[in-house]
Short mmCIF file of C-alpha atoms in Angstrom, two decimals:
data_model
loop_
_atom_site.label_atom_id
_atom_site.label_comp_id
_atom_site.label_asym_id
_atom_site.label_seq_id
_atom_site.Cartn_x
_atom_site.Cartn_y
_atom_site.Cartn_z
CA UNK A 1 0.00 0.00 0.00
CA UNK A 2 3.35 1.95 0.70
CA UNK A 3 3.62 1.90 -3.01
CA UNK A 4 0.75 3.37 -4.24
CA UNK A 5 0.09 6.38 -1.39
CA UNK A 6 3.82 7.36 -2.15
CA UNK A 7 3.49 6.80 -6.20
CA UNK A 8 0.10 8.14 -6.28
CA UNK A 9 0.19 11.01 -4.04
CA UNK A 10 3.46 12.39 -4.97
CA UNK A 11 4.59 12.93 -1.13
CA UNK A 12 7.38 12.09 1.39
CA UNK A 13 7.36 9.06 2.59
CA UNK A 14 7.26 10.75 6.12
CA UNK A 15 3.95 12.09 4.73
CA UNK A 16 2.44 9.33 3.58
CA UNK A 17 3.29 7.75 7.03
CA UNK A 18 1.15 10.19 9.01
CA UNK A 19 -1.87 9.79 6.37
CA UNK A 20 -4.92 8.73 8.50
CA UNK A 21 -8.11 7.01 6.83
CA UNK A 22 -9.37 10.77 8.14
CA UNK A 23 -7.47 12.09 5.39
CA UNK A 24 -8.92 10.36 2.72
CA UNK A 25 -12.76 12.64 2.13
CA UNK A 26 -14.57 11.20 -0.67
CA UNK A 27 -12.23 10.79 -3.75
CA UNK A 28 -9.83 13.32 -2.79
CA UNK A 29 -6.82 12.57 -0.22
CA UNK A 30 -5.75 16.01 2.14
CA UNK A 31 -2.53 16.62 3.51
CA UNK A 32 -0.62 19.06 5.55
CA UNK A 33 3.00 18.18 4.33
CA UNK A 34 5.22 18.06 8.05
CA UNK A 35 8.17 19.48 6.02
CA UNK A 36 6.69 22.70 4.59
CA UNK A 37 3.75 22.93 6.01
CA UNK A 38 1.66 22.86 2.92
CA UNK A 39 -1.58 21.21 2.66
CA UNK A 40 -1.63 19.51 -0.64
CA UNK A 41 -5.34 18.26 -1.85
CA UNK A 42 -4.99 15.26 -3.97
CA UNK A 43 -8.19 13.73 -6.43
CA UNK A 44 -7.04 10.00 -5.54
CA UNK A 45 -6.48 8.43 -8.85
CA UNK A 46 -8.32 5.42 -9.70
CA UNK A 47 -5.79 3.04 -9.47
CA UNK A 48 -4.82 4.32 -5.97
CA UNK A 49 -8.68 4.30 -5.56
CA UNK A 50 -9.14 0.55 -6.38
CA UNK A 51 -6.30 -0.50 -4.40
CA UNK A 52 -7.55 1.38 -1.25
CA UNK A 53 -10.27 -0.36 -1.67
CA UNK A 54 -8.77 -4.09 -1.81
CA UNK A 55 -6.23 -3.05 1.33
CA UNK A 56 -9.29 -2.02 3.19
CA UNK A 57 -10.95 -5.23 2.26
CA UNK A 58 -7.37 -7.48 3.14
CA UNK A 59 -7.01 -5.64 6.60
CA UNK A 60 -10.43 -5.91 7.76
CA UNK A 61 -10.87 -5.48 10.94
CA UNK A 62 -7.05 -5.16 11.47
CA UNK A 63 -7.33 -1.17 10.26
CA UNK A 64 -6.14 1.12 12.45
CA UNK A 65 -5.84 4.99 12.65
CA UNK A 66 -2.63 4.95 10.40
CA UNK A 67 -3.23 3.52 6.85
CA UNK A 68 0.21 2.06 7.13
CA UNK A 69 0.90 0.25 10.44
CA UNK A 70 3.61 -2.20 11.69
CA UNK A 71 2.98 -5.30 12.54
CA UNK A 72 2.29 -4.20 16.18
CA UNK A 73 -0.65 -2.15 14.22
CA UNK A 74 1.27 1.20 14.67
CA UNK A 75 2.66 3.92 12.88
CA UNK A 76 6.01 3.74 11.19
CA UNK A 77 8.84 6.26 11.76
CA UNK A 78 10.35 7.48 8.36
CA UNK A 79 13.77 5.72 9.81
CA UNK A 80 11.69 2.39 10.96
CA UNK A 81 10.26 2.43 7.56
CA UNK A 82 12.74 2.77 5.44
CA UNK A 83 14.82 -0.08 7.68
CA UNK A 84 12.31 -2.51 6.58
CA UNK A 85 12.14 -1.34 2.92
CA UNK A 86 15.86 -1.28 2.15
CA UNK A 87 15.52 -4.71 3.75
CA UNK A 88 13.04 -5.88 1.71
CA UNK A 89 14.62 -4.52 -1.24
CA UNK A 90 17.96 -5.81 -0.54
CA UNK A 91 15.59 -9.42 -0.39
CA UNK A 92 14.48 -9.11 -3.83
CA UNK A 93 17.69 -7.98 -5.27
CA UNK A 94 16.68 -4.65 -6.03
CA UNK A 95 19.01 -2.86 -3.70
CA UNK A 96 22.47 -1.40 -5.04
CA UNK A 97 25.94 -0.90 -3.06
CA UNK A 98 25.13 2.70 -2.46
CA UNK A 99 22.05 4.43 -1.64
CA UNK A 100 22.33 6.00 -5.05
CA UNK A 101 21.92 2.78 -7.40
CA UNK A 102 19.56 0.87 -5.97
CA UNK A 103 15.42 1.62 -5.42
CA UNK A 104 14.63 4.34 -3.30
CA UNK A 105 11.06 5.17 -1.52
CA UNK A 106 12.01 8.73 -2.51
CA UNK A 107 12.44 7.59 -6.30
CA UNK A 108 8.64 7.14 -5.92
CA UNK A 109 8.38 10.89 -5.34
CA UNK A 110 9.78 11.56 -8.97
CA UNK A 111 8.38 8.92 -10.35
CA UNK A 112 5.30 10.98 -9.42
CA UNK A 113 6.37 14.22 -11.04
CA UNK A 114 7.57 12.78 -14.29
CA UNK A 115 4.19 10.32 -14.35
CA UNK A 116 2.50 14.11 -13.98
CA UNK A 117 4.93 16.08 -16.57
CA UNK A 118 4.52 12.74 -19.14
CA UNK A 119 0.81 13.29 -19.01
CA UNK A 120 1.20 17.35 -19.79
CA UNK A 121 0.62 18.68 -16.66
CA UNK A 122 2.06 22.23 -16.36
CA UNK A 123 4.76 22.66 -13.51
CA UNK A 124 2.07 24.36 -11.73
CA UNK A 125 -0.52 21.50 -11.51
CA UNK A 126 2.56 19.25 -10.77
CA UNK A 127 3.01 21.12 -7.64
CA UNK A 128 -0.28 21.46 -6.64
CA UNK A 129 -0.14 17.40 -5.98
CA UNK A 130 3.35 17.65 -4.90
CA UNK A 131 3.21 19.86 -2.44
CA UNK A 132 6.82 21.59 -4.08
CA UNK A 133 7.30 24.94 -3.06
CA UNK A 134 9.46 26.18 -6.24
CA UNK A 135 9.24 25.05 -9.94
CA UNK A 136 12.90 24.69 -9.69
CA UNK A 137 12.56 21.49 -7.74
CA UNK A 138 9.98 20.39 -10.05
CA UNK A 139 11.66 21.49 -13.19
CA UNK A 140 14.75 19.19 -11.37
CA UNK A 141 12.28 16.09 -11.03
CA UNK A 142 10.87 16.23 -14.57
CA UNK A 143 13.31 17.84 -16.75
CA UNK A 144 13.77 14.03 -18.71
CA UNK A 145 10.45 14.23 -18.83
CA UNK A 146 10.14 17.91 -20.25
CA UNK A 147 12.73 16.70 -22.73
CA UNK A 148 10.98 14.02 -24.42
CA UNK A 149 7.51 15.69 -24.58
CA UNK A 150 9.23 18.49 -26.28
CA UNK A 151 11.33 16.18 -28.68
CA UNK A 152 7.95 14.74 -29.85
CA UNK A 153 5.98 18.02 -30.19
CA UNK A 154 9.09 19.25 -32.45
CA UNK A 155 9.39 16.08 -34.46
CA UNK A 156 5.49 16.40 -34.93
CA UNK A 157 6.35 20.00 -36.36
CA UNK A 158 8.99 19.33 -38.37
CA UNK A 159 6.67 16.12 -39.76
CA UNK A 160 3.89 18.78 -40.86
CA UNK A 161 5.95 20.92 -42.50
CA UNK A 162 7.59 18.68 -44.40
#
């Protein structure tokens, strides 16, 4: 479920630890980011929707406050949580020798933007789900992005006036 809040949502994973089942109001997902301070207001996407659903249904009764609990049924700290991940990671084979080659919970953060920027959203709807204070650091998550949706919308003119 880790996944999807942090894919789908765009946020921290220290953000997406704190999100309550109080957050979630209808089909939209609200939260005050604890970094900045900004409350971000998120349409939940439908697959984010459907899988809410089936974690709801798998937990049952076992839901607590937290949408992502331990196994004690409490809330993760960003450092407990990312313990287990790199573990799990490092399980699959997914993990590298440095923090900088292997998966990352943050990579899920950019994977976010650039999802966002490959679909044409403008930097400014980007960080309106984001929660990023400056299109700098969006520019920075989605400038590979940028670069192919530009490349294609050139090509396409060059193609027309040929």
């Amino acid at each position: 479920m880790v996944y999807f809040l942090a894919l789908y949502t765009g946020q921290r994973i220290s953000d997406v630890l704190k999100m309550t089942w109080k957050h979630i109001k209808g089909n939209v997902i609200e939260v005050v980011q604890e970094k900045t301070g900004t409350t971000t207001w998120i349409p939940l996407h439908p697959t984010l929707q459907d899988e809410i659903r089936a974690y709801k249904h798998a937990m049952g009764d076992k839901l607590g406050y937290f949408i992502i609990v331990n196994q004690k049924g409490k809330a993760y700290t960003a450092d407990g949580f990312r313990s287990v991940f790199h573990k799990e990671i490092n399980a699959c084979g997914l993990g590298g020798r440095t923090s900088n080659d292997g998966c990352t919970i943050h990579g899920l953060r950019k994977n976010a933007s650039t999802a966002l920027a490959e679909a044409g959203c403008t930097e400014k709807e980007i960080m309106a789900i984001t929660g990023h204070k400056t299109m700098a650091m969006v520019q920075h998550y989605t400038r590979d992005a940028q670069r192919k949706l530009l490349a294609q919308s050139a090509m396409r003119k060059w193609e027309n006036r040929s």
